Coordinates of C-alpha atoms and ligand atoms in Angstrom, one line a residue:
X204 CA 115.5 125.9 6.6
X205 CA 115.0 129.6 7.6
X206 CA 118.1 131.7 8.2
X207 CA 117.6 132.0 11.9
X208 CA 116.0 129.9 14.7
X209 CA 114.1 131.7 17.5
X210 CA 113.8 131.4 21.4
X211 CA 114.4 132.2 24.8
X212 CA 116.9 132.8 26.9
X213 CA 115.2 131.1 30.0
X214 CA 112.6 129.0 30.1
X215 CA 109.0 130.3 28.4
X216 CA 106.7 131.7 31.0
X217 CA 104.2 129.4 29.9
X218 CA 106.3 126.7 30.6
X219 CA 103.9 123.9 32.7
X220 CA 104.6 123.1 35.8
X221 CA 104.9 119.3 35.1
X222 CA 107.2 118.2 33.5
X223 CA 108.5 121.8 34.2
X224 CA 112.3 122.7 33.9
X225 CA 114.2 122.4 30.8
X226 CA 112.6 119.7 29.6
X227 CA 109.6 121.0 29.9
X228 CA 110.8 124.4 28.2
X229 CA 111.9 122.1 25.7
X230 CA 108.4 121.0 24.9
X231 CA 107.1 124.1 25.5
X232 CA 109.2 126.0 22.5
X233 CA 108.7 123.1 20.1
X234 CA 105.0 124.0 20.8
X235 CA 105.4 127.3 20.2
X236 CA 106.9 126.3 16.8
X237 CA 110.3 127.9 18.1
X238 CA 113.6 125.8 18.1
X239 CA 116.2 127.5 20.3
X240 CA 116.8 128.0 24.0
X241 CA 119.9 129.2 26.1
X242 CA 119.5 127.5 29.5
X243 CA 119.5 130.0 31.9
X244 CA 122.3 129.4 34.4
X245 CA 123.2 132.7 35.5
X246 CA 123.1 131.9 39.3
X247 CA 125.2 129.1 39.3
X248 CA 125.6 125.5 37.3
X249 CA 123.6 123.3 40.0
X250 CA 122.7 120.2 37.4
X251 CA 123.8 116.5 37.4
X252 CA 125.4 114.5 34.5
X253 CA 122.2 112.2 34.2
X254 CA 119.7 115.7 34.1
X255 CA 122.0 116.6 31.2
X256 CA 121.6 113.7 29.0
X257 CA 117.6 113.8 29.9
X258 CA 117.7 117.7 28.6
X259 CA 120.4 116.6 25.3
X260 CA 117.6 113.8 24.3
X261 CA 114.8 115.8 24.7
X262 CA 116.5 118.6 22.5
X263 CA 118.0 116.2 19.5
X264 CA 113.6 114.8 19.8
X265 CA 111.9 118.7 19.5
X266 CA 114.9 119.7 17.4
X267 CA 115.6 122.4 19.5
X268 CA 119.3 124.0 19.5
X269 CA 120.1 124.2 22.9
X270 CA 123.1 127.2 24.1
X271 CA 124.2 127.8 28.1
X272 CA 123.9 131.5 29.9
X273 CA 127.0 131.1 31.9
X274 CA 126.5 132.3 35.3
X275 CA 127.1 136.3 35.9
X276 CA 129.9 135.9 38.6
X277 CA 132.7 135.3 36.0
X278 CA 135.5 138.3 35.3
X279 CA 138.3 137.5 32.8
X280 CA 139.5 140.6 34.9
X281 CA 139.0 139.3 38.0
X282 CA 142.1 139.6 40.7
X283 CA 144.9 136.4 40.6
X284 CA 142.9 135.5 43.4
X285 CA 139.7 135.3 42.5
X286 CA 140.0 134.6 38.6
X287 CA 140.0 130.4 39.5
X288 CA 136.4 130.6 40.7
X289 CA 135.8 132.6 38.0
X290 CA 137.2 129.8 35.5
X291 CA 135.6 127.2 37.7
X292 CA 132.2 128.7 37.1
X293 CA 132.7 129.4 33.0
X294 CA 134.5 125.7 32.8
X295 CA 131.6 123.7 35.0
X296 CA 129.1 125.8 32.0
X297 CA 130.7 124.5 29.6
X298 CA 131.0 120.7 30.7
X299 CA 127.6 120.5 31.9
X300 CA 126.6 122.4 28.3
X301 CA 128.4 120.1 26.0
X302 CA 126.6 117.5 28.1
X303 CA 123.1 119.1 27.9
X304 CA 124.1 119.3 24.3
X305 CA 124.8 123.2 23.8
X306 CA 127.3 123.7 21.7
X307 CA 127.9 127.5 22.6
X308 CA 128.3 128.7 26.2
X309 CA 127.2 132.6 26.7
X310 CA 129.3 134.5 29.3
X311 CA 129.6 138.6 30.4
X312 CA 133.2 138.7 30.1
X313 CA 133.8 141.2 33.1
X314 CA 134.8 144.5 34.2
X315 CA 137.4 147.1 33.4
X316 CA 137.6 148.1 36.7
X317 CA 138.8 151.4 35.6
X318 CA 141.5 150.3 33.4
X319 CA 142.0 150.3 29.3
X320 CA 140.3 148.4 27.3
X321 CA 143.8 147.2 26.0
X322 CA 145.8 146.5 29.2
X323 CA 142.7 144.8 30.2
X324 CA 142.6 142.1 27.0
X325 CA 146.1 141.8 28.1
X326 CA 145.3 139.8 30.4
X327 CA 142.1 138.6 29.7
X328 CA 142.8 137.4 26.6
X329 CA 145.7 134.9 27.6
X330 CA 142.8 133.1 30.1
X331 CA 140.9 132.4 28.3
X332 CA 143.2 130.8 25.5
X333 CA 144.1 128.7 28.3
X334 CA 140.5 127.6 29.0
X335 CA 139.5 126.9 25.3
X336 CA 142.4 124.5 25.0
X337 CA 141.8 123.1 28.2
X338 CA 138.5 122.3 27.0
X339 CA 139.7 121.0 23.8
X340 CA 142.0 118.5 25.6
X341 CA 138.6 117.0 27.1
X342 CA 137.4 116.8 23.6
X343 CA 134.9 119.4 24.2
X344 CA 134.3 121.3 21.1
X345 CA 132.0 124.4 22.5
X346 CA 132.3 127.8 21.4
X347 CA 132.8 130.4 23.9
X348 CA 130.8 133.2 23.2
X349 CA 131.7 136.8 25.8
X350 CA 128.6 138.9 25.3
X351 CA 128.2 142.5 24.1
X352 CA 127.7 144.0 27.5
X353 CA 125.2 147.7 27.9
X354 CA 127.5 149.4 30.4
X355 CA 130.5 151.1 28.8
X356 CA 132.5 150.1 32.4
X357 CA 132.0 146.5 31.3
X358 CA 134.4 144.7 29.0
X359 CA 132.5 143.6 26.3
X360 CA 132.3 146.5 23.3
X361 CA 131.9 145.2 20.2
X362 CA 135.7 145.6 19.4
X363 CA 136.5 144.2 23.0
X364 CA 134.8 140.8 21.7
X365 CA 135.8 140.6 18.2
X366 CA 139.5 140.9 19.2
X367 CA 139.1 138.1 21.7
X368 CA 137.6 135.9 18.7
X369 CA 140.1 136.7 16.1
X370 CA 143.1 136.0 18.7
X371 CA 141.7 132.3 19.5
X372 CA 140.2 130.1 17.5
X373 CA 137.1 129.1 19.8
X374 CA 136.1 131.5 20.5
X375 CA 133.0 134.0 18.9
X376 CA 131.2 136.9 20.2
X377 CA 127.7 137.0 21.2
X378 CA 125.6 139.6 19.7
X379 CA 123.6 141.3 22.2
X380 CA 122.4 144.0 20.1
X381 CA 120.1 145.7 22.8
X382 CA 123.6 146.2 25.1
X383 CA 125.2 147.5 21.9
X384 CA 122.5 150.1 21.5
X385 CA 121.9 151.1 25.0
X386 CA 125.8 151.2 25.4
X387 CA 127.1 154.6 23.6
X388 CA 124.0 155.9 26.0
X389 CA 123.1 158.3 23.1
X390 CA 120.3 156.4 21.6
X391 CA 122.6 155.6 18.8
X392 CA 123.5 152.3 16.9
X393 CA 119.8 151.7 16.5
X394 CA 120.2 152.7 12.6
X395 CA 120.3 150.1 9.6
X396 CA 123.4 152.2 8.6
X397 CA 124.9 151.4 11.7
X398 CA 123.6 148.2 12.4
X399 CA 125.0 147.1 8.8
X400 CA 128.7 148.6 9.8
X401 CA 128.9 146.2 13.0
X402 CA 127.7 143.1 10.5
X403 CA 130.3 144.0 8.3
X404 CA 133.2 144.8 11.1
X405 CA 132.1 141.1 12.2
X406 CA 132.8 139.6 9.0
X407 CA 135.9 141.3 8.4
X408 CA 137.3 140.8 11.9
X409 CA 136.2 137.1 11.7
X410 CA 135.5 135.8 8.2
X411 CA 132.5 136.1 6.1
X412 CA 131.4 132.5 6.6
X413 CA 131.2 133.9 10.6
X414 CA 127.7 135.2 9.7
X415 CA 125.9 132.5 9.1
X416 CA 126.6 130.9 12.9
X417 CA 125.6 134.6 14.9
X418 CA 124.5 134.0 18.5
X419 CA 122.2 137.3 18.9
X420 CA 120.2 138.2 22.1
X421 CA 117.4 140.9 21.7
X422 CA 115.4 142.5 23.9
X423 CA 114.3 146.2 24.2
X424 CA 116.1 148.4 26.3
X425 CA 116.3 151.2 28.8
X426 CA 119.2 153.3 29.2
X427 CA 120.6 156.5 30.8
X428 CA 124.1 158.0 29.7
X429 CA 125.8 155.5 31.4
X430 CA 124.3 152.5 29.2
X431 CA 122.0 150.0 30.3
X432 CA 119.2 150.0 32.5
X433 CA 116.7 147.4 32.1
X434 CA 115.2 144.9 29.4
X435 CA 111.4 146.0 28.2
X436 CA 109.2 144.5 25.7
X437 CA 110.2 144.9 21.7
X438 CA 107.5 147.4 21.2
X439 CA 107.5 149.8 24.4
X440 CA 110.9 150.5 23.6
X441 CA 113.1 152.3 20.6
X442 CA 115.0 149.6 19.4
X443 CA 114.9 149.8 15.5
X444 CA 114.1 146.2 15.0
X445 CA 112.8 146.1 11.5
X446 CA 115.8 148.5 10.4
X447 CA 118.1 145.0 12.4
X448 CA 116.5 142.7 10.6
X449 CA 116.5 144.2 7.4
X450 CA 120.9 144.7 8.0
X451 CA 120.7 140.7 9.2
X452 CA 118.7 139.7 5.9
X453 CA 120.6 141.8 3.4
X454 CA 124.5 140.5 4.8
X455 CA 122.6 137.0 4.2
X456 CA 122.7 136.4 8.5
X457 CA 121.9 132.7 10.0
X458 CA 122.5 131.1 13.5
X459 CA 120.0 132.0 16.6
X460 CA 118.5 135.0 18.1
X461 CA 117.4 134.2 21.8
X462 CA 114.8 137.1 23.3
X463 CA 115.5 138.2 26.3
X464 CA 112.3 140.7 26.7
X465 CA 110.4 140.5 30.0
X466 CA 107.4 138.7 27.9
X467 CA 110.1 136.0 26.6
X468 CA 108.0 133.9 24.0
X469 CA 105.7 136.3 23.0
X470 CA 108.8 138.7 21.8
X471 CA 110.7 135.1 20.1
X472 CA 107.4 134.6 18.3
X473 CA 107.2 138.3 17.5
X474 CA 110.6 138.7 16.3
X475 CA 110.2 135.3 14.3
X476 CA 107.3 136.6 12.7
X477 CA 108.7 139.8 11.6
X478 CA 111.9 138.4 10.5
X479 CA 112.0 138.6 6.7
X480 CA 111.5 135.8 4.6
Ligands
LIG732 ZN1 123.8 138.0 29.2

């Protein structure tokens, strides 16, 4: 079994239009001779109970690991107000994910809104306690995964996400290591030094046996001083990936890395090429 499986978030591009959808991305990745896919619903969660079990047998068939993009519109910072649609939105992923068979739900976590980091996790962090054991009342054992965001106004530094995961148990950060070098703005953390420092602040924040289930997103990246831009293709941008990989291999890394590139599949089968063996 290699280290990592490979694939998309999305559906391929070359994803047929019959049967189309995700089980037809499904098929499509197995074809591909990749074996992961985060379904995409970043919009909104707009599938039924019975589409879910369709997608969880077609994935258990392929052998194809299957993980949910929560949509965009949640904020663990959002006003009293507005933070139950929020909830509504990360809950309803996860539900229909377990369903669908993921068993790790992606979300951004939110904005700062111009506050600290810290007074921010303050309250953050107590929601979504309350979710994951909500969730575990329902017997629904998915990990919640906040991503590595690319805009320093976003909650969602590296430190931002590993102290949600080592405050409650369920949840683990999502690795998006094209956010966490367009981020700083500087063209930094694109280094195997540096890359190797966040592998090992991960496993000291969250237990060395945490490496071997990473949930990584890669893309390349544009960026201006601010942090992210826009997602480009592996190789018309800077991102060190070989000098990643290399940091991945050597900490003895396993779990998934989904590409997010504008040419999905042909970056997943790039990156699972390239990977080291
Ligand atoms: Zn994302």
């Amino acid at each position: 079994m290699a280290d990592f499986r490979f694939g998309t978030v999305g559906s391929p591009a070359s994803t047929p239009a019959k049967p189309g959808g995700s089980v037809g991305a499904i098929q499509r990745l197995a074809e591909l001779k990749l074996s992961a896919l985060e379904l995409g619903w970043v919009q909104a969660v707009r599938v039924s109970e019975a589409t879910c079990a369709v997608i969880r047998a077609e994935a258990e068939k392929q052998d194809v690991a299957i993980s949910v993009h929560a949509p965009y519109f949640i904020n663990l910072n959002a006003s009293d107000e507005e933070w139950p649609k929020s909830r509504k939105r990360l809950m309803d992923a996860a539900h229909f994910g377990h369903l669908a068979g993921a068993t790790d739900i992606i979300f951004h976590p939110g904005s700062y809104f111009g506050a600290s980091p810290e007074s921010v996790l303050e309250t953050a962090i107590p929601r979504l306690r309350e979710c994951v054991d909500e969730l575990r009342s329902k017997d629904n054992p998915v990990i919640l995964r906040p991503e590595t965001m690319g805009k320093s106004a976003m909650l969602g530094s590296l430190t931002d996400t590993l102290q949600m995961s080592r405050e409650i148990p369920g949840i683990l950060p999502c690795l998006d290591f094209a956010h966490l070098h367009a981020r700083p703005g500087d063209g930094t953390v694109n280094s195997y030094v540096e890359f190797s420092q966040i592998i090992h602040d991960y496993a000291k924040e969250l237990g060395e046996p945490a490496l071997k289930h990473l949930h990584i997103h890669l893309s390349g990246i544009e960026y201006t001083a601010k942090g992210e831009k826009n997602h480009l293709p592996i190789q018309e941008s800077d991102l060190q990936i070989q000098e990643l990989f290399k940091a991945l291999r050597e900490a003895h890394c396993a779990g998934r890395i989904l590409c997010e590139s504008p040419i999905l599949e042909e970056d997943a089968l790039f990156m699972q090429k390239i990977y080291p063996g």
